[in-house]
Amino acid sequence: MAARCKTHSSFRGGNDNASPPANRRSRSGGHSSIAQAQWQPPRRVAPAIAARGLHLEPPLAVLGPLHSIPSFPASPTTLLRFPSSPSSPTRFRPLSFTTMAARSASEPVELQAPNGVKYTQPTGIFINNEFVKATSGQTITSIDPATEKDIATVQAAGAEDVDAAVQAAWLLHLTVARVLTLHPGKPYAEALSVDLEESITVFRYYAGWADKVFGQTISTTHQKFAYTLRQPIGVVGQIIPWNYPLSMASWKLGPALACGNTVVIKAAEQTPLSILFLASLIKEVGFPPGVVNVINGYGKDAGSALVEHPKVDKVAFTGSTATARNIMKMASATLKNITLETGGKSPLLVFDDCDLEQAVKWSHLGIMSNQGQICTATSRILVQDSIYDKFVEQFTQTTKTVSRVGDQWNPETYQGPQVSKAQYQRVLDYIEVGKSEGAKLVSGGKPFDVNAKGFFVEPTIFTEVKNEMRIFQEEIFGPVVVISRFSDEAEAVGRANDSTYGLGAAVFTKDLERAHRVAAEIEAGMVWVNSSQDSDPRVPFGGVKQSGIGRELGEAGLEAYSQVKAVHVNMGNRI
């Protein structure tokens, strides 16, 4: 599965006017900020929120200023505007859209956070700037993984609902202005400082690109020249994961909108709430109807319908490698443009000349933050023989000290529950696999009891792990790490590359010549030197091998959502 990183300083966007990040730390969360147990408001608040003079109160997690949510219309949209003919794209006439007209509004529900603050939660699918009921009759119930209690029930899209969302985006994609605004059980500090803040930062970064997407002028001969146009792809279907639902939405929406596309975005069924809150903000700041459409639904129904829809021009997906394979098969029927960011089993190499204390802290952050539910999690730690025992001892002690497991609303908590019962069971099953394969269980390995409820797992450490073991090769997506040893650089690189994945990797050494050499040899889309989980909106993100196709973030993210047209101009060459 996927996820990424970081907290940044303010960016103004594009390749210019972007100041370097100050005090950047991993999106996975830093030890100090969580250990301090001090809630700090974000450095930046979305323009739509700041304009209303609001402030954030803990502990409201990823949903932001929940105590003041705009009200939602009581009636669905029944009319769409679209070009009266392909040759006159700027002239519009109203058209009765029967699919939308037959829909009824989906009423929001009032929820109350543990600190007593009440807020309004949308529950419908968001099509053409309206929250409406799904025609499928299906719903998704969001469950608090700490208490196993129902939070709210939202509408689940079927194929007909997906079609309505795609139609809304398709009919309006020619008129999109380059407008870019604002703007799952994880600990509050993580949700606030990473998921929420990163989404704001990424939106701001791509807002700066919106008027800087242009082609080239190319001199060919003295009588001819050529130029290129960078044009939007059209309607984009986006499927985001559950581990960082807001920031992953920004990674996809930001570049897609900056390039002039329209979007239908589907959230993971495990985390259907925050994307609907984002939809309400999209409406509040004035996006034209149909530009951004948000649906919840199950993968086999809504996800498949979105990928296979003939009017969807591109599909961008973040999730498991297995699901990505199915998406490739479905998208191949119409040769859709695709971007896939999939799984990982990232290695972290610790050489004997490293700063051992820093290597231990970054290694812990790299796997144990966000409950280990990070696609770039450095879940394979390879340590040089001479410091292996000392590293294992210090890493185990750090995990026991820092990885405080508990309710996500408790400011002392570092590790909350796994996102769902299925994911909880998956992690426990892999722990049993590790035991049966002969790996040494150093600590953890069991469910963690928090008031006899919730999907909590002890941080788990295996040592003496061999390459052929499943826990060395397969993505677990939980707080489970394997630590193994190597003798020299060649063995370290060989073991690191012994994987079907190639997303991220980390190298700890004071020898920068070695660091650059190893970074070049490791088969990964990203390498961190003396850190882990770093990311920046200006730097491409993506993997090699079975970790994905294409890149997100940076200028590369714009290239994924635009297409180049070449124009040749004859200035006087006659035949």
Short mmCIF file of N, CA and C in Angstrom, two decimals, residues 167-307:
data_model
loop_
_atom_site.label_atom_id
_atom_site.label_comp_id
_atom_site.label_asym_id
_atom_site.label_seq_id
_atom_site.Cartn_x
_atom_site.Cartn_y
_atom_site.Cartn_z
N GLN A 167 -19.63 11.67 -16.04
CA GLN A 167 -20.33 12.56 -16.97
C GLN A 167 -20.20 14.01 -16.53
N ALA A 168 -20.33 14.25 -15.22
CA ALA A 168 -20.22 15.62 -14.72
C ALA A 168 -18.84 16.20 -15.00
N ALA A 169 -17.81 15.38 -14.81
CA ALA A 169 -16.45 15.84 -15.08
C ALA A 169 -16.21 16.00 -16.57
N TRP A 170 -16.68 15.05 -17.36
CA TRP A 170 -16.42 15.06 -18.81
C TRP A 170 -17.09 16.25 -19.49
N LEU A 171 -18.34 16.54 -19.11
CA LEU A 171 -19.07 17.62 -19.76
C LEU A 171 -18.46 18.98 -19.48
N LEU A 172 -17.69 19.09 -18.40
CA LEU A 172 -17.18 20.40 -18.01
C LEU A 172 -15.68 20.55 -18.17
N HIS A 173 -14.98 19.48 -18.60
CA HIS A 173 -13.52 19.59 -18.55
C HIS A 173 -12.97 20.61 -19.52
N LEU A 174 -13.71 20.93 -20.60
CA LEU A 174 -13.23 21.92 -21.57
C LEU A 174 -13.24 23.33 -21.01
N THR A 175 -14.06 23.57 -19.97
CA THR A 175 -14.22 24.93 -19.46
C THR A 175 -13.46 25.19 -18.17
N VAL A 176 -12.63 24.24 -17.77
CA VAL A 176 -11.97 24.38 -16.47
C VAL A 176 -10.99 25.55 -16.47
N ALA A 177 -11.16 26.46 -15.54
CA ALA A 177 -10.16 27.51 -15.33
C ALA A 177 -9.07 26.93 -14.44
N ARG A 178 -7.88 27.51 -14.55
CA ARG A 178 -6.79 26.99 -13.73
C ARG A 178 -6.92 27.53 -12.31
N VAL A 179 -7.91 27.01 -11.66
CA VAL A 179 -8.16 27.44 -10.29
C VAL A 179 -7.66 26.35 -9.36
N LEU A 180 -6.85 26.69 -8.41
CA LEU A 180 -6.36 25.71 -7.45
C LEU A 180 -6.39 26.39 -6.09
N THR A 181 -7.17 25.86 -5.18
CA THR A 181 -7.30 26.54 -3.90
C THR A 181 -7.04 25.55 -2.78
N LEU A 182 -7.04 26.08 -1.61
CA LEU A 182 -6.94 25.45 -0.34
C LEU A 182 -6.28 24.15 -0.29
N HIS A 183 -6.15 24.85 0.21
CA HIS A 183 -6.91 23.96 0.16
C HIS A 183 -7.53 24.57 -0.94
N PRO A 184 -7.05 8.04 9.78
CA PRO A 184 -7.86 6.80 9.79
C PRO A 184 -7.68 6.18 11.15
N GLY A 185 -7.50 6.50 12.13
CA GLY A 185 -7.15 6.03 13.45
C GLY A 185 -5.75 6.39 13.87
N LYS A 186 -5.11 7.34 13.16
CA LYS A 186 -3.74 7.66 13.50
C LYS A 186 -3.72 8.63 14.67
N PRO A 187 -2.61 8.71 15.40
CA PRO A 187 -2.53 9.66 16.51
C PRO A 187 -2.78 11.08 16.05
N TYR A 188 -3.36 11.86 16.94
CA TYR A 188 -3.77 13.22 16.58
C TYR A 188 -2.60 14.06 16.08
N ALA A 189 -1.47 13.98 16.76
CA ALA A 189 -0.31 14.77 16.34
C ALA A 189 0.11 14.42 14.92
N GLU A 190 0.03 13.15 14.58
CA GLU A 190 0.37 12.70 13.22
C GLU A 190 -0.64 13.23 12.21
N ALA A 191 -1.91 13.12 12.55
CA ALA A 191 -2.95 13.57 11.62
C ALA A 191 -2.86 15.06 11.36
N LEU A 192 -2.59 15.82 12.41
CA LEU A 192 -2.54 17.28 12.26
C LEU A 192 -1.28 17.74 11.55
N SER A 193 -0.12 17.29 12.02
CA SER A 193 1.15 17.83 11.53
C SER A 193 1.58 17.22 10.21
N VAL A 194 0.98 16.10 9.82
CA VAL A 194 1.40 15.45 8.58
C VAL A 194 0.29 15.48 7.55
N ASP A 195 -0.78 14.74 7.77
CA ASP A 195 -1.81 14.59 6.74
C ASP A 195 -2.45 15.93 6.40
N LEU A 196 -2.89 16.67 7.42
CA LEU A 196 -3.57 17.94 7.18
C LEU A 196 -2.62 19.00 6.64
N GLU A 197 -1.49 19.19 7.31
CA GLU A 197 -0.56 20.24 6.88
C GLU A 197 0.03 19.93 5.51
N GLU A 198 0.34 18.67 5.25
CA GLU A 198 0.92 18.35 3.95
C GLU A 198 -0.06 18.61 2.82
N SER A 199 -1.32 18.32 3.03
CA SER A 199 -2.30 18.56 1.97
C SER A 199 -2.36 20.05 1.63
N ILE A 200 -2.30 20.91 2.64
CA ILE A 200 -2.30 22.35 2.39
C ILE A 200 -1.04 22.75 1.62
N THR A 201 0.10 22.23 2.03
CA THR A 201 1.36 22.57 1.38
C THR A 201 1.38 22.15 -0.08
N VAL A 202 0.90 20.94 -0.36
CA VAL A 202 0.92 20.44 -1.73
C VAL A 202 -0.03 21.23 -2.61
N PHE A 203 -1.22 21.55 -2.10
CA PHE A 203 -2.15 22.38 -2.88
C PHE A 203 -1.52 23.74 -3.20
N ARG A 204 -0.87 24.33 -2.22
CA ARG A 204 -0.24 25.63 -2.46
C ARG A 204 0.89 25.52 -3.49
N TYR A 205 1.64 24.45 -3.39
CA TYR A 205 2.74 24.26 -4.34
C TYR A 205 2.21 24.18 -5.77
N TYR A 206 1.19 23.37 -6.00
CA TYR A 206 0.68 23.22 -7.36
C TYR A 206 -0.14 24.43 -7.80
N ALA A 207 -0.69 25.18 -6.85
CA ALA A 207 -1.34 26.44 -7.23
C ALA A 207 -0.33 27.37 -7.89
N GLY A 208 0.91 27.32 -7.42
CA GLY A 208 1.95 28.13 -8.03
C GLY A 208 2.33 27.68 -9.42
N TRP A 209 2.03 26.45 -9.76
CA TRP A 209 2.33 25.93 -11.10
C TRP A 209 1.23 26.24 -12.11
N ALA A 210 0.05 26.60 -11.65
CA ALA A 210 -1.11 26.65 -12.54
C ALA A 210 -0.93 27.59 -13.72
N ASP A 211 -0.17 28.67 -13.56
CA ASP A 211 0.05 29.60 -14.67
C ASP A 211 1.46 29.46 -15.25
N LYS A 212 2.09 28.34 -14.97
CA LYS A 212 3.45 28.12 -15.47
C LYS A 212 3.56 26.83 -16.28
N VAL A 213 2.43 26.28 -16.69
CA VAL A 213 2.44 25.07 -17.51
C VAL A 213 2.42 25.50 -18.97
N PHE A 214 3.52 25.36 -19.64
CA PHE A 214 3.60 25.83 -21.03
C PHE A 214 4.54 24.93 -21.82
N GLY A 215 4.52 25.11 -23.13
CA GLY A 215 5.35 24.31 -24.02
C GLY A 215 6.67 24.99 -24.34
N GLN A 216 7.27 24.57 -25.46
CA GLN A 216 8.56 25.09 -25.89
C GLN A 216 8.46 25.64 -27.31
N THR A 217 9.36 26.55 -27.63
CA THR A 217 9.57 26.96 -29.01
C THR A 217 10.91 26.39 -29.46
N ILE A 218 10.92 25.68 -30.58
CA ILE A 218 12.10 24.94 -31.01
C ILE A 218 12.50 25.39 -32.41
N SER A 219 13.71 25.89 -32.56
CA SER A 219 14.22 26.26 -33.88
C SER A 219 14.65 24.99 -34.62
N THR A 220 14.16 24.84 -35.85
CA THR A 220 14.52 23.65 -36.63
C THR A 220 15.41 24.03 -37.81
N THR A 221 14.90 24.80 -38.77
CA THR A 221 15.71 25.32 -39.87
C THR A 221 15.42 26.81 -39.99
N HIS A 222 16.14 27.51 -40.87
CA HIS A 222 15.93 28.95 -41.00
C HIS A 222 14.57 29.28 -41.60
N GLN A 223 13.92 28.29 -42.22
CA GLN A 223 12.60 28.55 -42.82
C GLN A 223 11.46 27.90 -42.03
N LYS A 224 11.81 27.18 -40.99
CA LYS A 224 10.77 26.49 -40.21
C LYS A 224 11.08 26.60 -38.72
N PHE A 225 10.03 26.52 -37.95
CA PHE A 225 10.23 26.35 -36.52
C PHE A 225 9.08 25.51 -35.99
N ALA A 226 9.21 25.07 -34.78
CA ALA A 226 8.17 24.24 -34.17
C ALA A 226 7.93 24.72 -32.74
N TYR A 227 6.77 24.42 -32.26
CA TYR A 227 6.50 24.69 -30.85
C TYR A 227 5.63 23.58 -30.30
N THR A 228 5.59 23.48 -28.99
CA THR A 228 4.78 22.45 -28.34
C THR A 228 3.74 23.10 -27.46
N LEU A 229 2.63 22.43 -27.31
CA LEU A 229 1.56 22.82 -26.39
C LEU A 229 1.44 21.74 -25.33
N ARG A 230 1.35 22.15 -24.10
CA ARG A 230 1.09 21.18 -23.03
C ARG A 230 -0.38 21.32 -22.65
N GLN A 231 -1.15 20.27 -22.93
CA GLN A 231 -2.60 20.33 -22.79
C GLN A 231 -3.10 19.32 -21.75
N PRO A 232 -4.26 19.60 -21.15
CA PRO A 232 -4.81 18.64 -20.19
C PRO A 232 -5.18 17.32 -20.86
N ILE A 233 -5.17 16.27 -20.08
CA ILE A 233 -5.53 14.95 -20.60
C ILE A 233 -7.04 14.83 -20.76
N GLY A 234 -7.81 15.40 -19.81
CA GLY A 234 -9.26 15.33 -19.89
C GLY A 234 -9.87 14.97 -18.55
N VAL A 235 -10.60 13.88 -18.51
CA VAL A 235 -11.23 13.41 -17.27
C VAL A 235 -10.29 12.40 -16.61
N VAL A 236 -9.99 12.64 -15.36
CA VAL A 236 -9.06 11.79 -14.63
C VAL A 236 -9.80 11.07 -13.51
N GLY A 237 -9.66 9.77 -13.47
CA GLY A 237 -10.17 8.97 -12.36
C GLY A 237 -9.05 8.71 -11.37
N GLN A 238 -9.26 9.07 -10.11
CA GLN A 238 -8.21 8.92 -9.10
C GLN A 238 -8.71 8.06 -7.95
N ILE A 239 -7.89 7.14 -7.51
CA ILE A 239 -8.23 6.24 -6.41
C ILE A 239 -7.14 6.38 -5.35
N ILE A 240 -7.52 6.80 -4.15
CA ILE A 240 -6.54 7.10 -3.11
C ILE A 240 -6.62 6.06 -1.99
N PRO A 241 -5.55 5.90 -1.22
CA PRO A 241 -5.51 4.90 -0.15
C PRO A 241 -6.05 5.45 1.16
N TRP A 242 -6.04 4.58 2.17
CA TRP A 242 -6.62 4.95 3.45
C TRP A 242 -5.60 5.43 4.47
N ASN A 243 -4.30 5.27 4.21
CA ASN A 243 -3.34 5.57 5.26
C ASN A 243 -3.06 7.06 5.44
N TYR A 244 -3.13 7.84 4.36
CA TYR A 244 -3.02 9.29 4.43
C TYR A 244 -4.08 9.87 3.50
N PRO A 245 -5.34 9.81 3.86
CA PRO A 245 -6.40 10.14 2.90
C PRO A 245 -6.40 11.58 2.41
N LEU A 246 -6.07 12.54 3.26
CA LEU A 246 -6.07 13.93 2.81
C LEU A 246 -4.84 14.28 1.98
N SER A 247 -3.67 13.93 2.47
CA SER A 247 -2.47 14.30 1.72
C SER A 247 -2.39 13.54 0.41
N MET A 248 -2.85 12.29 0.38
CA MET A 248 -2.86 11.56 -0.88
C MET A 248 -3.84 12.17 -1.88
N ALA A 249 -4.93 12.72 -1.38
CA ALA A 249 -5.86 13.43 -2.26
C ALA A 249 -5.19 14.66 -2.85
N SER A 250 -4.41 15.38 -2.04
CA SER A 250 -3.74 16.58 -2.54
C SER A 250 -2.68 16.23 -3.57
N TRP A 251 -1.97 15.12 -3.38
CA TRP A 251 -0.95 14.70 -4.34
C TRP A 251 -1.55 14.49 -5.73
N LYS A 252 -2.80 14.05 -5.75
CA LYS A 252 -3.43 13.75 -7.04
C LYS A 252 -4.25 14.92 -7.56
N LEU A 253 -5.01 15.56 -6.69
CA LEU A 253 -5.84 16.68 -7.15
C LEU A 253 -4.99 17.87 -7.58
N GLY A 254 -3.93 18.18 -6.83
CA GLY A 254 -3.14 19.36 -7.11
C GLY A 254 -2.63 19.44 -8.55
N PRO A 255 -1.84 18.48 -9.00
CA PRO A 255 -1.32 18.55 -10.37
C PRO A 255 -2.39 18.36 -11.43
N ALA A 256 -3.40 17.54 -11.14
CA ALA A 256 -4.47 17.33 -12.13
C ALA A 256 -5.21 18.62 -12.42
N LEU A 257 -5.54 19.38 -11.38
CA LEU A 257 -6.26 20.63 -11.57
C LEU A 257 -5.36 21.73 -12.14
N ALA A 258 -4.11 21.76 -11.72
CA ALA A 258 -3.19 22.77 -12.25
C ALA A 258 -3.01 22.63 -13.75
N CYS A 259 -3.15 21.42 -14.25
CA CYS A 259 -3.01 21.17 -15.69
C CYS A 259 -4.33 21.30 -16.44
N GLY A 260 -5.42 21.60 -15.74
CA GLY A 260 -6.69 21.86 -16.42
C GLY A 260 -7.58 20.66 -16.61
N ASN A 261 -7.36 19.59 -15.86
CA ASN A 261 -8.22 18.41 -15.97
C ASN A 261 -9.42 18.52 -15.05
N THR A 262 -10.41 17.68 -15.29
CA THR A 262 -11.49 17.47 -14.33
C THR A 262 -11.30 16.11 -13.70
N VAL A 263 -11.90 15.91 -12.53
CA VAL A 263 -11.53 14.77 -11.70
C VAL A 263 -12.75 14.08 -11.11
N VAL A 264 -12.69 12.76 -11.08
CA VAL A 264 -13.54 11.95 -10.22
C VAL A 264 -12.60 11.19 -9.30
N ILE A 265 -12.69 11.47 -8.00
CA ILE A 265 -11.77 10.86 -7.05
C ILE A 265 -12.53 9.94 -6.11
N LYS A 266 -12.00 8.73 -5.93
CA LYS A 266 -12.63 7.74 -5.06
C LYS A 266 -11.73 7.48 -3.86
N ALA A 267 -12.32 7.57 -2.68
CA ALA A 267 -11.59 7.28 -1.46
C ALA A 267 -11.63 5.79 -1.15
N ALA A 268 -10.73 5.35 -0.29
CA ALA A 268 -10.76 3.96 0.18
C ALA A 268 -11.97 3.77 1.08
N GLU A 269 -12.57 2.58 1.01
CA GLU A 269 -13.77 2.35 1.82
C GLU A 269 -13.49 2.38 3.32
N GLN A 270 -12.21 2.18 3.71
CA GLN A 270 -11.88 2.21 5.14
C GLN A 270 -11.90 3.63 5.71
N THR A 271 -11.72 4.64 4.86
CA THR A 271 -11.66 6.02 5.34
C THR A 271 -12.53 6.92 4.46
N PRO A 272 -13.84 6.82 4.57
CA PRO A 272 -14.72 7.58 3.68
C PRO A 272 -15.06 8.99 4.14
N LEU A 273 -14.66 9.40 5.33
CA LEU A 273 -15.17 10.65 5.89
C LEU A 273 -14.36 11.88 5.48
N SER A 274 -13.05 11.83 5.60
CA SER A 274 -12.25 13.04 5.41
C SER A 274 -12.32 13.57 3.98
N ILE A 275 -12.45 12.69 3.00
CA ILE A 275 -12.53 13.16 1.61
C ILE A 275 -13.83 13.93 1.38
N LEU A 276 -14.89 13.56 2.09
CA LEU A 276 -16.15 14.30 1.97
C LEU A 276 -16.03 15.67 2.63
N PHE A 277 -15.28 15.74 3.71
CA PHE A 277 -15.04 17.04 4.33
C PHE A 277 -14.26 17.93 3.36
N LEU A 278 -13.26 17.37 2.69
CA LEU A 278 -12.52 18.13 1.69
C LEU A 278 -13.45 18.59 0.57
N ALA A 279 -14.40 17.74 0.18
CA ALA A 279 -15.35 18.12 -0.86
C ALA A 279 -16.17 19.34 -0.44
N SER A 280 -16.54 19.40 0.83
CA SER A 280 -17.32 20.55 1.30
C SER A 280 -16.50 21.84 1.20
N LEU A 281 -15.19 21.74 1.45
CA LEU A 281 -14.33 22.92 1.31
C LEU A 281 -14.15 23.30 -0.15
N ILE A 282 -14.07 22.30 -1.02
CA ILE A 282 -13.96 22.57 -2.46
C ILE A 282 -15.17 23.36 -2.94
N LYS A 283 -16.33 22.99 -2.45
CA LYS A 283 -17.54 23.71 -2.83
C LYS A 283 -17.53 25.12 -2.23
N GLU A 284 -17.10 25.22 -0.99
CA GLU A 284 -17.13 26.51 -0.30
C GLU A 284 -16.26 27.55 -0.99
N VAL A 285 -15.11 27.15 -1.50
CA VAL A 285 -14.20 28.13 -2.11
C VAL A 285 -14.56 28.44 -3.54
N GLY A 286 -15.57 27.77 -4.10
CA GLY A 286 -16.11 28.21 -5.38
C GLY A 286 -15.68 27.47 -6.62
N PHE A 287 -15.27 26.22 -6.49
CA PHE A 287 -14.98 25.45 -7.70
C PHE A 287 -16.25 25.32 -8.55
N PRO A 288 -16.13 25.43 -9.87
CA PRO A 288 -17.31 25.22 -10.73
C PRO A 288 -17.84 23.80 -10.56
N PRO A 289 -19.15 23.62 -10.64
CA PRO A 289 -19.72 22.27 -10.53
C PRO A 289 -19.13 21.32 -11.57
N GLY A 290 -18.83 20.11 -11.15
CA GLY A 290 -18.34 19.10 -12.06
C GLY A 290 -16.84 19.03 -12.21
N VAL A 291 -16.11 20.02 -11.71
CA VAL A 291 -14.66 20.00 -11.84
C VAL A 291 -14.07 18.91 -10.94
N VAL A 292 -14.49 18.88 -9.69
CA VAL A 292 -14.05 17.84 -8.76
C VAL A 292 -15.28 17.09 -8.27
N ASN A 293 -15.28 15.79 -8.47
CA ASN A 293 -16.38 14.94 -8.03
C ASN A 293 -15.80 13.86 -7.12
N VAL A 294 -16.44 13.65 -5.97
CA VAL A 294 -15.91 12.75 -4.96
C VAL A 294 -16.90 11.62 -4.73
N ILE A 295 -16.41 10.40 -4.81
CA ILE A 295 -17.28 9.25 -4.55
C ILE A 295 -16.63 8.34 -3.51
N ASN A 296 -17.46 7.74 -2.70
CA ASN A 296 -17.06 6.61 -1.88
C ASN A 296 -17.68 5.37 -2.49
N GLY A 297 -17.12 4.23 -2.21
CA GLY A 297 -17.66 3.00 -2.75
C GLY A 297 -16.65 1.88 -2.61
N TYR A 298 -17.11 0.67 -2.87
CA TYR A 298 -16.24 -0.49 -2.79
C TYR A 298 -15.46 -0.66 -4.08
N GLY A 299 -14.25 -1.18 -3.97
CA GLY A 299 -13.39 -1.30 -5.13
C GLY A 299 -13.98 -2.11 -6.25
N LYS A 300 -14.63 -3.21 -5.92
CA LYS A 300 -15.16 -4.09 -6.96
C LYS A 300 -16.32 -3.45 -7.71
N ASP A 301 -16.97 -2.48 -7.10
CA ASP A 301 -18.10 -1.81 -7.76
C ASP A 301 -17.67 -0.45 -8.30
N ALA A 302 -17.48 0.51 -7.40
CA ALA A 302 -17.16 1.87 -7.82
C ALA A 302 -15.77 1.96 -8.45
N GLY A 303 -14.79 1.28 -7.87
CA GLY A 303 -13.44 1.35 -8.41
C GLY A 303 -13.35 0.78 -9.81
N SER A 304 -13.94 -0.38 -10.01
CA SER A 304 -13.91 -1.01 -11.34
C SER A 304 -14.65 -0.17 -12.37
N ALA A 305 -15.80 0.37 -11.98
CA ALA A 305 -16.58 1.18 -12.91
C ALA A 305 -15.82 2.44 -13.31
N LEU A 306 -15.10 3.02 -12.38
CA LEU A 306 -14.32 4.23 -12.69
C LEU A 306 -13.18 3.92 -13.65
N VAL A 307 -12.46 2.85 -13.40
CA VAL A 307 -11.32 2.49 -14.25
C VAL A 307 -11.77 2.11 -15.65
#
